[in-house]
mmCIF file of C-alpha atoms and ligand atoms in Angstrom:
data_model
loop_
_atom_site.group_PDB
_atom_site.id
_atom_site.type_symbol
_atom_site.label_atom_id
_atom_site.label_comp_id
_atom_site.label_asym_id
_atom_site.label_seq_id
_atom_site.Cartn_x
_atom_site.Cartn_y
_atom_site.Cartn_z
ATOM 1 C CA MET A 29 22.450 14.648 -27.132
ATOM 2 C CA ASN A 30 24.054 14.284 -23.599
ATOM 3 C CA ILE A 31 20.907 15.796 -21.448
ATOM 4 C CA ARG A 32 22.032 17.643 -18.265
ATOM 5 C CA LEU A 33 19.683 16.029 -15.529
ATOM 6 C CA ALA A 34 18.735 17.383 -12.306
ATOM 7 C CA ASP A 35 20.612 16.021 -9.356
ATOM 8 C CA ARG A 36 17.519 14.182 -8.168
ATOM 9 C CA MET A 37 17.688 11.790 -11.051
ATOM 10 C CA SER A 38 20.379 10.092 -10.149
ATOM 11 C CA GLN A 39 17.551 8.553 -7.167
ATOM 12 C CA VAL A 40 15.376 7.909 -9.999
ATOM 13 C CA LYS A 41 16.251 4.443 -11.421
ATOM 14 C CA PRO A 42 14.197 1.515 -13.205
ATOM 15 C CA SER A 43 14.030 -1.754 -10.597
ATOM 16 C CA ALA A 44 15.644 -4.620 -11.968
ATOM 17 C CA ILE A 45 12.976 -6.455 -10.749
ATOM 18 C CA ARG A 46 10.737 -4.915 -13.155
ATOM 19 C CA GLU A 47 12.461 -6.848 -16.145
ATOM 20 C CA LEU A 48 12.175 -10.133 -14.037
ATOM 21 C CA LEU A 49 8.304 -9.441 -13.273
ATOM 22 C CA GLN A 50 8.095 -8.782 -17.164
ATOM 23 C CA LEU A 51 8.814 -12.424 -17.726
ATOM 24 C CA GLY A 52 5.947 -13.058 -15.430
ATOM 25 C CA ALA A 53 3.761 -11.755 -17.998
ATOM 26 C CA ASP A 54 4.050 -15.082 -20.203
ATOM 27 C CA PRO A 55 0.789 -16.776 -20.232
ATOM 28 C CA SER A 56 2.380 -19.690 -19.337
ATOM 29 C CA ILE A 57 3.594 -18.376 -15.824
ATOM 30 C CA ILE A 58 1.448 -18.084 -12.759
ATOM 31 C CA SER A 59 2.309 -14.995 -11.340
ATOM 32 C CA PHE A 60 2.158 -14.249 -7.655
ATOM 33 C CA GLY A 61 3.896 -10.787 -8.348
ATOM 34 C CA GLY A 62 1.556 -8.088 -9.083
ATOM 35 C CA GLY A 63 -0.360 -6.195 -6.352
ATOM 36 C CA TYR A 64 -3.327 -5.562 -8.497
ATOM 37 C CA PRO A 65 -6.722 -6.113 -7.251
ATOM 38 C CA ASP A 66 -8.891 -8.955 -8.867
ATOM 39 C CA ALA A 67 -10.744 -7.262 -11.706
ATOM 40 C CA SER A 68 -13.573 -9.413 -11.787
ATOM 41 C CA LEU A 69 -14.662 -7.640 -8.532
ATOM 42 C CA PHE A 70 -15.001 -4.305 -9.974
ATOM 43 C CA PRO A 71 -18.762 -3.472 -9.874
ATOM 44 C CA LEU A 72 -18.813 -3.067 -13.604
ATOM 45 C CA GLU A 73 -22.468 -2.550 -14.324
ATOM 46 C CA HIS A 74 -22.976 -0.147 -11.241
ATOM 47 C CA LEU A 75 -20.203 1.893 -12.500
ATOM 48 C CA GLU A 76 -21.469 2.048 -16.045
ATOM 49 C CA ALA A 77 -24.969 3.215 -14.528
ATOM 50 C CA VAL A 78 -23.316 5.917 -12.711
ATOM 51 C CA PHE A 79 -20.805 7.398 -15.239
ATOM 52 C CA ARG A 80 -23.964 7.114 -17.800
ATOM 53 C CA SER A 81 -25.910 9.038 -15.498
ATOM 54 C CA VAL A 82 -23.574 11.633 -14.558
ATOM 55 C CA ILE A 83 -22.967 12.462 -18.267
ATOM 56 C CA ALA A 84 -26.816 12.464 -19.339
ATOM 57 C CA ASP A 85 -27.716 14.501 -16.147
ATOM 58 C CA ASN A 86 -24.775 16.818 -15.505
ATOM 59 C CA GLY A 87 -22.629 16.301 -18.337
ATOM 60 C CA HIS A 88 -21.544 20.240 -18.706
ATOM 61 C CA GLU A 89 -20.261 20.130 -15.097
ATOM 62 C CA ALA A 90 -19.127 16.600 -14.834
ATOM 63 C CA LEU A 91 -16.574 17.397 -17.667
ATOM 64 C CA GLN A 92 -15.657 21.098 -16.643
ATOM 65 C CA TYR A 93 -12.509 22.164 -14.403
ATOM 66 C CA THR A 94 -13.605 21.972 -10.603
ATOM 67 C CA VAL A 95 -11.617 23.156 -7.599
ATOM 68 C CA SER A 96 -8.212 21.442 -7.031
ATOM 69 C CA ASN A 97 -8.750 19.990 -3.929
ATOM 70 C CA GLY A 98 -11.424 17.866 -5.087
ATOM 71 C CA SER A 99 -15.330 18.091 -5.536
ATOM 72 C CA PRO A 100 -16.736 19.386 -2.187
ATOM 73 C CA LYS A 101 -19.484 16.727 -2.450
ATOM 74 C CA LEU A 102 -17.081 13.713 -2.664
ATOM 75 C CA ARG A 103 -14.866 15.304 0.211
ATOM 76 C CA GLY A 104 -17.831 15.506 2.440
ATOM 77 C CA GLN A 105 -18.662 11.871 1.767
ATOM 78 C CA ILE A 106 -15.159 10.896 2.417
ATOM 79 C CA ALA A 107 -15.219 12.924 5.698
ATOM 80 C CA ALA A 108 -18.380 11.202 6.841
ATOM 81 C CA ARG A 109 -16.759 7.746 5.915
ATOM 82 C CA MET A 110 -13.722 8.675 7.725
ATOM 83 C CA SER A 111 -15.712 10.108 10.840
ATOM 84 C CA ARG A 112 -17.545 6.644 11.232
ATOM 85 C CA ASP A 113 -13.668 5.133 11.473
ATOM 86 C CA GLY A 114 -13.068 7.237 14.483
ATOM 87 C CA ILE A 115 -11.414 10.084 12.767
ATOM 88 C CA ASP A 116 -12.574 13.514 13.699
ATOM 89 C CA CYS A 117 -12.780 15.531 10.335
ATOM 90 C CA GLY A 118 -14.907 17.713 7.947
ATOM 91 C CA ALA A 119 -14.948 18.230 4.050
ATOM 92 C CA ASP A 120 -12.054 20.814 4.947
ATOM 93 C CA ASN A 121 -9.791 18.163 6.306
ATOM 94 C CA VAL A 122 -9.972 16.035 2.870
ATOM 95 C CA LEU A 123 -8.040 16.300 -0.403
ATOM 96 C CA VAL A 124 -8.884 14.182 -3.220
ATOM 97 C CA LEU A 125 -5.762 12.810 -4.686
ATOM 98 C CA GLN A 126 -4.768 10.935 -7.955
ATOM 99 C CA GLY A 127 -4.724 7.753 -5.835
ATOM 100 C CA ALA A 128 -2.840 7.274 -2.665
ATOM 101 C CA GLN A 129 0.433 7.249 -4.323
ATOM 102 C CA GLN A 130 0.017 11.114 -5.161
ATOM 103 C CA GLY A 131 -0.175 11.654 -1.362
ATOM 104 C CA LEU A 132 3.274 10.066 -0.998
ATOM 105 C CA ASP A 133 4.817 12.217 -3.836
ATOM 106 C CA LEU A 134 3.089 15.350 -2.392
ATOM 107 C CA VAL A 135 3.885 14.702 1.357
ATOM 108 C CA ALA A 136 7.607 13.922 0.587
ATOM 109 C CA LYS A 137 7.641 17.577 -1.663
ATOM 110 C CA MET A 138 5.940 19.423 1.404
ATOM 111 C CA LEU A 139 8.596 17.919 4.137
ATOM 112 C CA ILE A 140 11.519 16.835 2.891
ATOM 113 C CA ASP A 141 14.747 18.530 1.831
ATOM 114 C CA LYS A 142 17.859 16.774 0.610
ATOM 115 C CA GLY A 143 19.292 14.871 3.324
ATOM 116 C CA ASP A 144 16.290 15.023 5.674
ATOM 117 C CA VAL A 145 15.449 11.599 7.353
ATOM 118 C CA ILE A 146 12.535 9.714 6.576
ATOM 119 C CA ILE A 147 11.801 6.909 8.981
ATOM 120 C CA THR A 148 10.302 3.650 7.451
ATOM 121 C CA GLU A 149 9.181 -0.021 8.604
ATOM 122 C CA ASN A 150 11.892 -2.376 7.130
ATOM 123 C CA PRO A 151 10.658 -3.722 4.656
ATOM 124 C CA THR A 152 8.495 -0.945 3.369
ATOM 125 C CA PHE A 153 6.440 -0.264 0.218
ATOM 126 C CA LEU A 154 8.499 0.215 -2.649
ATOM 127 C CA GLY A 155 6.176 2.539 -4.262
ATOM 128 C CA ALA A 156 6.696 4.849 -0.917
ATOM 129 C CA LEU A 157 10.532 4.765 -1.844
ATOM 130 C CA ILE A 158 10.194 5.569 -5.397
ATOM 131 C CA ALA A 159 7.719 8.652 -4.396
ATOM 132 C CA PHE A 160 10.035 9.865 -2.011
ATOM 133 C CA ASN A 161 13.648 9.233 -3.525
ATOM 134 C CA PRO A 162 13.263 12.549 -5.755
ATOM 135 C CA CYS A 163 13.467 14.320 -2.573
ATOM 136 C CA GLU A 164 16.839 13.024 -1.852
ATOM 137 C CA PRO A 165 16.035 11.922 1.579
ATOM 138 C CA ARG A 166 18.091 9.870 4.332
ATOM 139 C CA TYR A 167 16.261 6.805 5.444
ATOM 140 C CA ALA A 168 16.417 5.182 8.753
ATOM 141 C CA THR A 169 14.416 1.866 9.226
ATOM 142 C CA VAL A 170 12.508 0.202 12.011
ATOM 143 C CA ARG A 171 12.422 -3.307 12.754
ATOM 144 C CA MET A 172 8.901 -5.255 12.674
ATOM 145 C CA ASP A 173 7.349 -8.290 14.228
ATOM 146 C CA ASP A 174 4.045 -9.714 14.109
ATOM 147 C CA ASP A 175 2.761 -6.751 15.515
ATOM 148 C CA GLY A 176 4.130 -4.184 13.198
ATOM 149 C CA MET A 177 7.030 -1.628 13.946
ATOM 150 C CA ASP A 178 8.820 -2.650 17.064
ATOM 151 C CA MET A 179 8.491 0.623 19.335
ATOM 152 C CA ASP A 180 11.802 -0.040 21.312
ATOM 153 C CA ASP A 181 13.725 -0.065 17.980
ATOM 154 C CA LEU A 182 11.923 2.945 16.937
ATOM 155 C CA GLU A 183 12.899 4.741 19.889
ATOM 156 C CA ARG A 184 16.733 3.652 19.329
ATOM 157 C CA THR A 185 16.257 4.955 15.744
ATOM 158 C CA LEU A 186 14.916 8.187 17.128
ATOM 159 C CA ALA A 187 17.749 8.514 19.599
ATOM 160 C CA ARG A 188 20.017 8.213 16.604
ATOM 161 C CA ASN A 189 18.058 10.408 14.278
ATOM 162 C CA PRO A 190 16.458 12.739 16.509
ATOM 163 C CA GLY A 191 15.888 15.660 14.031
ATOM 164 C CA ALA A 192 13.797 13.046 11.749
ATOM 165 C CA LYS A 193 11.167 14.768 10.085
ATOM 166 C CA LEU A 194 8.766 11.890 8.758
ATOM 167 C CA LEU A 195 7.553 8.577 9.612
ATOM 168 C CA TYR A 196 6.044 6.491 7.016
ATOM 169 C CA THR A 197 3.846 3.398 7.821
ATOM 170 C CA VAL A 198 1.062 1.144 6.503
ATOM 171 C CA PRO A 199 -0.401 0.077 9.711
ATOM 172 C CA ASP A 200 -2.846 -2.286 8.212
ATOM 173 C CA PHE A 201 -2.000 -5.600 6.169
ATOM 174 C CA GLN A 202 1.044 -3.879 5.149
ATOM 175 C CA ASN A 203 2.457 -4.210 1.540
ATOM 176 C CA PRO A 204 4.789 -6.312 1.472
ATOM 177 C CA THR A 205 4.488 -8.418 4.547
ATOM 178 C CA GLY A 206 0.568 -8.530 5.538
ATOM 179 C CA VAL A 207 1.190 -7.399 8.862
ATOM 180 C CA THR A 208 -0.758 -5.159 11.158
ATOM 181 C CA LEU A 209 0.379 -2.363 13.745
ATOM 182 C CA SER A 210 -0.965 -3.189 17.075
ATOM 183 C CA LEU A 211 -3.339 -0.907 19.000
ATOM 184 C CA GLU A 212 -0.820 -0.408 21.562
ATOM 185 C CA ARG A 213 1.839 0.734 19.515
ATOM 186 C CA ARG A 214 -0.462 3.196 17.538
ATOM 187 C CA ARG A 215 -0.816 4.912 20.379
ATOM 188 C CA LYS A 216 2.844 4.769 21.512
ATOM 189 C CA LEU A 217 3.791 6.086 17.772
ATOM 190 C CA VAL A 218 1.644 9.252 18.431
ATOM 191 C CA GLU A 219 3.303 9.524 21.634
ATOM 192 C CA LEU A 220 6.839 9.478 19.980
ATOM 193 C CA ALA A 221 5.723 11.745 17.290
ATOM 194 C CA ASN A 222 4.476 14.377 19.804
ATOM 195 C CA ARG A 223 7.836 14.024 21.918
ATOM 196 C CA PHE A 224 10.083 14.102 18.979
ATOM 197 C CA ASP A 225 8.291 16.243 16.841
ATOM 198 C CA PHE A 226 7.720 14.629 13.545
ATOM 199 C CA VAL A 227 4.782 13.709 10.852
ATOM 200 C CA ILE A 228 3.596 10.564 10.620
ATOM 201 C CA LEU A 229 2.256 9.451 7.010
ATOM 202 C CA GLU A 230 -0.399 6.615 7.394
ATOM 203 C CA ASP A 231 -1.022 5.269 4.322
ATOM 204 C CA THR A 232 -3.663 2.483 4.351
ATOM 205 C CA PRO A 233 -5.513 1.445 1.022
ATOM 206 C CA TYR A 234 -5.985 -2.394 2.471
ATOM 207 C CA ARG A 235 -7.731 -1.140 5.664
ATOM 208 C CA GLU A 236 -11.148 -2.081 4.602
ATOM 209 C CA ILE A 237 -9.997 -5.602 3.147
ATOM 210 C CA ARG A 238 -10.072 -7.387 6.381
ATOM 211 C CA TYR A 239 -10.974 -11.205 6.966
ATOM 212 C CA GLN A 240 -10.997 -11.308 10.685
ATOM 213 C CA GLY A 241 -11.409 -9.554 13.796
ATOM 214 C CA GLU A 242 -12.437 -6.341 14.654
ATOM 215 C CA PRO A 243 -10.575 -2.855 12.753
ATOM 216 C CA LEU A 244 -8.155 -1.207 14.946
ATOM 217 C CA ALA A 245 -8.415 2.313 15.493
ATOM 218 C CA PRO A 246 -6.794 4.441 12.863
ATOM 219 C CA ILE A 247 -3.082 6.057 14.046
ATOM 220 C CA LYS A 248 -4.991 9.342 13.072
ATOM 221 C CA SER A 249 -7.897 9.069 15.495
ATOM 222 C CA PHE A 250 -5.196 9.426 18.520
ATOM 223 C CA ASP A 251 -3.552 12.540 16.855
ATOM 224 C CA THR A 252 -3.752 15.140 19.106
ATOM 225 C CA GLU A 253 -1.414 17.940 17.581
ATOM 226 C CA GLY A 254 -2.382 17.692 13.716
ATOM 227 C CA ARG A 255 0.649 15.582 13.144
ATOM 228 C CA VAL A 256 -0.754 12.648 11.416
ATOM 229 C CA ILE A 257 -1.750 12.549 7.644
ATOM 230 C CA TYR A 258 -3.709 9.708 6.801
ATOM 231 C CA LEU A 259 -4.035 8.181 3.183
ATOM 232 C CA GLY A 260 -7.228 6.228 1.801
ATOM 233 C CA SER A 261 -7.814 4.906 -1.419
ATOM 234 C CA PHE A 262 -10.725 3.698 -3.788
ATOM 235 C CA SER A 263 -8.125 1.485 -5.999
ATOM 236 C CA LYS A 264 -8.990 -1.408 -3.500
ATOM 237 C CA ILE A 265 -12.349 -0.932 -2.731
ATOM 238 C CA LEU A 266 -13.625 0.062 -5.954
ATOM 239 C CA ALA A 267 -11.373 0.174 -9.358
ATOM 240 C CA PRO A 268 -7.573 1.327 -9.354
ATOM 241 C CA GLY A 269 -8.025 2.805 -12.850
ATOM 242 C CA LEU A 270 -10.487 5.609 -11.387
ATOM 243 C CA ARG A 271 -7.062 7.083 -9.738
ATOM 244 C CA LEU A 272 -8.618 8.290 -6.796
ATOM 245 C CA GLY A 273 -7.428 8.320 -3.282
ATOM 246 C CA TRP A 274 -7.436 10.988 -0.482
ATOM 247 C CA ALA A 275 -5.771 12.438 2.270
ATOM 248 C CA VAL A 276 -7.095 13.468 5.724
ATOM 249 C CA ALA A 277 -4.898 16.036 7.659
ATOM 250 C CA SER A 278 -5.429 19.249 9.565
ATOM 251 C CA GLU A 279 -6.841 22.181 7.516
ATOM 252 C CA GLN A 280 -3.135 23.810 7.530
ATOM 253 C CA ILE A 281 -1.514 20.630 6.053
ATOM 254 C CA ILE A 282 -4.431 20.123 3.495
ATOM 255 C CA GLN A 283 -3.921 23.734 2.264
ATOM 256 C CA GLN A 284 -0.160 23.068 1.700
ATOM 257 C CA LEU A 285 -0.811 19.757 0.030
ATOM 258 C CA GLY A 286 -3.391 21.449 -2.196
ATOM 259 C CA LEU A 287 -1.003 24.088 -3.439
ATOM 260 C CA LEU A 288 1.331 21.098 -4.550
ATOM 261 C CA LYS A 289 -1.423 19.323 -6.162
ATOM 262 C CA LEU A 290 -2.485 22.645 -8.108
ATOM 263 C CA ALA A 291 0.924 22.576 -9.550
ATOM 264 C CA ALA A 292 1.380 18.588 -9.785
ATOM 265 C CA ASP A 293 -2.100 18.019 -11.824
ATOM 266 C CA THR A 294 -4.489 21.023 -11.226
ATOM 267 C CA GLN A 295 -7.200 18.445 -9.931
ATOM 268 C CA CYS A 296 -8.420 14.787 -10.416
ATOM 269 C CA SER A 297 -10.993 14.036 -13.145
ATOM 270 C CA THR A 298 -14.019 15.708 -12.512
ATOM 271 C CA LEU A 299 -16.058 12.895 -14.108
ATOM 272 C CA ASN A 300 -14.528 10.195 -12.122
ATOM 273 C CA MET A 301 -15.047 12.182 -8.774
ATOM 274 C CA ALA A 302 -18.519 12.770 -9.988
ATOM 275 C CA ALA A 303 -19.034 9.117 -10.693
ATOM 276 C CA VAL A 304 -17.912 7.953 -7.596
ATOM 277 C CA SER A 305 -19.784 10.380 -5.638
ATOM 278 C CA LEU A 306 -23.022 9.204 -7.188
ATOM 279 C CA PHE A 307 -22.002 5.454 -6.822
ATOM 280 C CA LEU A 308 -21.716 6.495 -2.954
ATOM 281 C CA ASP A 309 -25.050 7.982 -3.048
ATOM 282 C CA THR A 310 -27.159 5.125 -4.903
ATOM 283 C CA TYR A 311 -25.091 1.936 -3.974
ATOM 284 C CA ASP A 312 -24.272 0.150 -1.004
ATOM 285 C CA ILE A 313 -20.272 0.055 -1.148
ATOM 286 C CA ASP A 314 -20.027 -1.450 2.377
ATOM 287 C CA ALA A 315 -22.137 -4.734 0.933
ATOM 288 C CA HIS A 316 -19.399 -4.314 -2.284
ATOM 289 C CA ILE A 317 -16.618 -4.400 0.183
ATOM 290 C CA ALA A 318 -18.129 -7.236 2.120
ATOM 291 C CA THR A 319 -17.816 -9.497 -1.269
ATOM 292 C CA ILE A 320 -14.371 -8.390 -1.881
ATOM 293 C CA ARG A 321 -13.292 -9.340 1.461
ATOM 294 C CA ARG A 322 -14.961 -12.907 1.028
ATOM 295 C CA THR A 323 -13.377 -13.264 -2.228
ATOM 296 C CA TYR A 324 -9.859 -12.559 -1.116
ATOM 297 C CA ARG A 325 -10.204 -14.362 2.236
ATOM 298 C CA ARG A 326 -11.069 -17.616 0.082
ATOM 299 C CA LYS A 327 -7.890 -16.996 -1.948
ATOM 300 C CA LYS A 328 -5.859 -16.404 1.092
ATOM 301 C CA ASP A 329 -7.043 -19.531 3.172
ATOM 302 C CA LEU A 330 -6.289 -21.300 -0.292
ATOM 303 C CA MET A 331 -2.805 -19.965 -0.446
ATOM 304 C CA LEU A 332 -1.841 -20.355 3.110
ATOM 305 C CA ASP A 333 -3.093 -23.942 3.391
ATOM 306 C CA THR A 334 -1.436 -25.136 0.196
ATOM 307 C CA ILE A 335 2.097 -23.332 1.741
ATOM 308 C CA ARG A 336 1.408 -25.383 4.480
ATOM 309 C CA ARG A 337 0.925 -28.580 2.772
ATOM 310 C CA THR A 338 3.664 -28.332 0.120
ATOM 311 C CA PHE A 339 6.557 -25.938 1.327
ATOM 312 C CA PRO A 340 9.450 -26.938 3.512
ATOM 313 C CA GLN A 341 9.282 -26.159 7.160
ATOM 314 C CA ASP A 342 12.465 -23.701 6.955
ATOM 315 C CA VAL A 343 10.342 -21.305 4.854
ATOM 316 C CA ALA A 344 8.452 -18.918 7.321
ATOM 317 C CA PHE A 345 5.294 -17.293 5.986
ATOM 318 C CA THR A 346 3.107 -14.377 7.528
ATOM 319 C CA GLU A 347 -0.713 -14.893 8.284
ATOM 320 C CA PRO A 348 -2.137 -11.829 7.201
ATOM 321 C CA SER A 349 -5.860 -10.913 8.657
ATOM 322 C CA GLY A 350 -6.415 -8.705 5.626
ATOM 323 C CA GLY A 351 -5.055 -7.387 2.455
ATOM 324 C CA LEU A 352 -3.536 -8.857 -0.699
ATOM 325 C CA PHE A 353 -0.078 -10.318 0.458
ATOM 326 C CA THR A 354 1.827 -12.830 2.422
ATOM 327 C CA TRP A 355 5.656 -12.525 2.972
ATOM 328 C CA LEU A 356 8.091 -15.434 2.714
ATOM 329 C CA THR A 357 11.271 -15.675 4.956
ATOM 330 C CA PHE A 358 14.229 -18.343 3.460
ATOM 331 C CA PRO A 359 16.884 -19.474 5.529
ATOM 332 C CA GLU A 360 19.797 -17.078 5.601
ATOM 333 C CA GLY A 361 22.060 -17.293 2.645
ATOM 334 C CA PHE A 362 18.696 -18.249 0.287
ATOM 335 C CA ASP A 363 18.798 -15.587 -2.646
ATOM 336 C CA THR A 364 15.157 -15.351 -3.834
ATOM 337 C CA THR A 365 16.036 -13.015 -6.826
ATOM 338 C CA ARG A 366 18.511 -15.631 -8.232
ATOM 339 C CA PHE A 367 16.042 -18.615 -7.323
ATOM 340 C CA MET A 368 13.410 -16.875 -9.243
ATOM 341 C CA ALA A 369 15.621 -16.675 -12.522
ATOM 342 C CA ASP A 370 17.216 -19.803 -12.525
ATOM 343 C CA HIS A 371 14.494 -22.174 -10.954
ATOM 344 C CA ALA A 372 11.023 -20.681 -10.417
ATOM 345 C CA LEU A 373 10.196 -19.091 -13.562
ATOM 346 C CA PRO A 374 11.897 -21.899 -15.743
ATOM 347 C CA GLU A 375 10.824 -25.076 -13.859
ATOM 348 C CA ALA A 376 7.943 -24.187 -11.626
ATOM 349 C CA LYS A 377 6.619 -21.596 -13.941
ATOM 350 C CA VAL A 378 5.895 -19.414 -10.829
ATOM 351 C CA ALA A 379 6.742 -15.421 -10.344
ATOM 352 C CA TYR A 380 6.803 -13.781 -7.094
ATOM 353 C CA VAL A 381 8.119 -10.176 -5.963
ATOM 354 C CA PRO A 382 11.780 -11.097 -4.786
ATOM 355 C CA GLY A 383 11.803 -9.021 -1.172
ATOM 356 C CA ALA A 384 15.222 -7.200 -1.670
ATOM 357 C CA THR A 385 13.855 -3.794 -3.181
ATOM 358 C CA PHE A 386 11.611 -3.345 -0.263
ATOM 359 C CA PHE A 387 14.430 -2.563 2.337
ATOM 360 C CA PRO A 388 15.338 1.084 2.032
ATOM 361 C CA LEU A 389 19.102 0.446 3.524
ATOM 362 C CA ARG A 390 20.150 -3.162 3.617
ATOM 363 C CA GLN A 391 18.656 -5.454 1.102
ATOM 364 C CA GLU A 392 17.793 -9.002 2.635
ATOM 365 C CA ALA A 393 18.072 -11.428 -0.094
ATOM 366 C CA ASN A 394 15.952 -14.075 1.550
ATOM 367 C CA HIS A 395 12.391 -12.870 1.225
ATOM 368 C CA ALA A 396 9.500 -12.806 -1.317
ATOM 369 C CA ARG A 397 6.205 -11.121 -1.558
ATOM 370 C CA VAL A 398 3.466 -13.192 -2.862
ATOM 371 C CA SER A 399 0.106 -12.055 -3.702
ATOM 372 C CA TYR A 400 -3.245 -14.163 -4.195
ATOM 373 C CA SER A 401 -5.275 -11.451 -5.423
ATOM 374 C CA THR A 402 -5.637 -11.930 -8.965
ATOM 375 C CA GLN A 403 -4.959 -15.954 -9.732
ATOM 376 C CA SER A 404 -7.877 -18.109 -9.759
ATOM 377 C CA ASP A 405 -8.220 -21.114 -7.047
ATOM 378 C CA GLU A 406 -7.185 -23.590 -9.431
ATOM 379 C CA ALA A 407 -3.922 -21.241 -10.132
ATOM 380 C CA ILE A 408 -2.970 -20.635 -6.773
ATOM 381 C CA VAL A 409 -3.126 -24.429 -5.723
ATOM 382 C CA LYS A 410 -0.948 -25.477 -8.832
ATOM 383 C CA GLY A 411 1.342 -22.639 -8.512
ATOM 384 C CA ILE A 412 2.127 -22.814 -4.904
ATOM 385 C CA THR A 413 2.366 -26.663 -5.032
ATOM 386 C CA ALA A 414 5.017 -26.178 -8.093
ATOM 387 C CA LEU A 415 6.642 -23.852 -5.895
ATOM 388 C CA GLY A 416 6.652 -25.865 -2.722
ATOM 389 C CA GLN A 417 7.930 -29.145 -4.417
ATOM 390 C CA LEU A 418 10.944 -26.975 -6.086
ATOM 391 C CA LEU A 419 11.814 -25.534 -2.780
ATOM 392 C CA THR A 420 11.455 -29.009 -1.393
ATOM 393 C CA ALA A 421 13.907 -30.454 -3.569
ATOM 394 C CA ARG A 422 16.203 -27.407 -3.539
ATOM 395 C CA LEU A 423 16.330 -26.622 0.139
ATOM 396 C CA GLN A 424 16.771 -30.435 1.049
ATOM 397 C CA ALA A 425 19.546 -31.019 -1.648
HETATM 398 N N1 PMP B 512 0.230 2.433 -0.671
HETATM 399 C C1 PMP B 512 0.367 1.254 -0.711
HETATM 400 C C2 PMP B 512 0.816 0.628 0.705
HETATM 401 C C3 PMP B 512 -0.010 0.574 -1.819
HETATM 402 O O1 PMP B 512 0.146 -1.029 -1.967
HETATM 403 C C4 PMP B 512 -0.288 1.041 -3.010
HETATM 404 C C5 PMP B 512 -0.707 0.404 -4.220
HETATM 405 N N2 PMP B 512 -0.748 -0.831 -4.558
HETATM 406 C C6 PMP B 512 -0.678 2.638 -2.940
HETATM 407 C C7 PMP B 512 -0.302 3.341 -1.780
HETATM 408 C C8 PMP B 512 -1.081 3.360 -3.855
HETATM 409 O O2 PMP B 512 -2.249 2.677 -4.160
HETATM 410 P P1 PMP B 512 -3.322 4.068 -5.333
HETATM 411 O O3 PMP B 512 -2.359 5.338 -5.983
HETATM 412 O O4 PMP B 512 -3.822 3.052 -6.492
HETATM 413 O O5 PMP B 512 -4.148 4.374 -4.274
#
């Protein structure tokens, strides 16, 4: 049958990269491609205890439907954590989501009509483009440097697109670059949003995975007009399979997003919300996060030290202060997709994510995202060394 698809489906396509990454599933390949957290860090014992106790002590309620914005208790706990992070909010400013990913989908549905402009960092998180695309937006991009989005370039982009409705940013340890938006630029961004009347979507699932230095105030903390929507997630600090994240925004925005959430999936799992709520009550999640940070910092140091030792000088890499990724930039003309298929996979037995798909407009071929999160210390050294040796031979040939 020739199914007559909606126009929006022309924007919904499988990525060619997926196929390449599937090759990375071969156990003889060391993959730095995925962005999964390290599963050995999931607090299994404590999660088992809270799930057991939620069912044993409160099973009828925990397995029943609940309100679509999320269990009031968990919303209050999230609001308290957010307040400690400098965001003035209460439970009514919180919407519990099926991961931060659902926030990307719902915010686009709430704001974007076909042809509306979304401004993104260049490069940006691929999952955000996948969530935004069915709304058929136009994209405008902003240059980045070591301090995140370049504000002069943003002003130029806004001058060209004065009606832009939404700006999407991952300000802390960005996926894919690992770069963090400076404090000064966070303030400036809100100033520009007020002046040009756009909404800021601050997506920050890695915020608490910081290795060094003090946290920079969230963009939301500078919001004076209720135009910043903050997205957080339990995926990196507890476990992504729980599918729990949250939005913090004005009550007006939370109400609109709540209506869309009701249409999308009624609510998040009552059981998972109850279990996470009990976890927050009975265990010290900050102590758990400290363990996660130590582990990733060690892996990050190991990866960067090995890159420094074995990569040719003309491959640049970012030095993230947190998160799961570093971003490699190769000389102009180098094509990381082709190099992975022709050399990295068959010869070095290593996979990464070629950078091209992270660019909403003009795809740059000479970058790659590498993640240190899931591989063992030995595999990081082995894989990066093999890649470095191969690159040295190829780039200097
Ligand atoms: N935003 C960014 C920047 C991400 O990297 C991810 C996941 N890797 C998400 C959102 C979605 O996370 P989740 O839905 O698991 O909370």
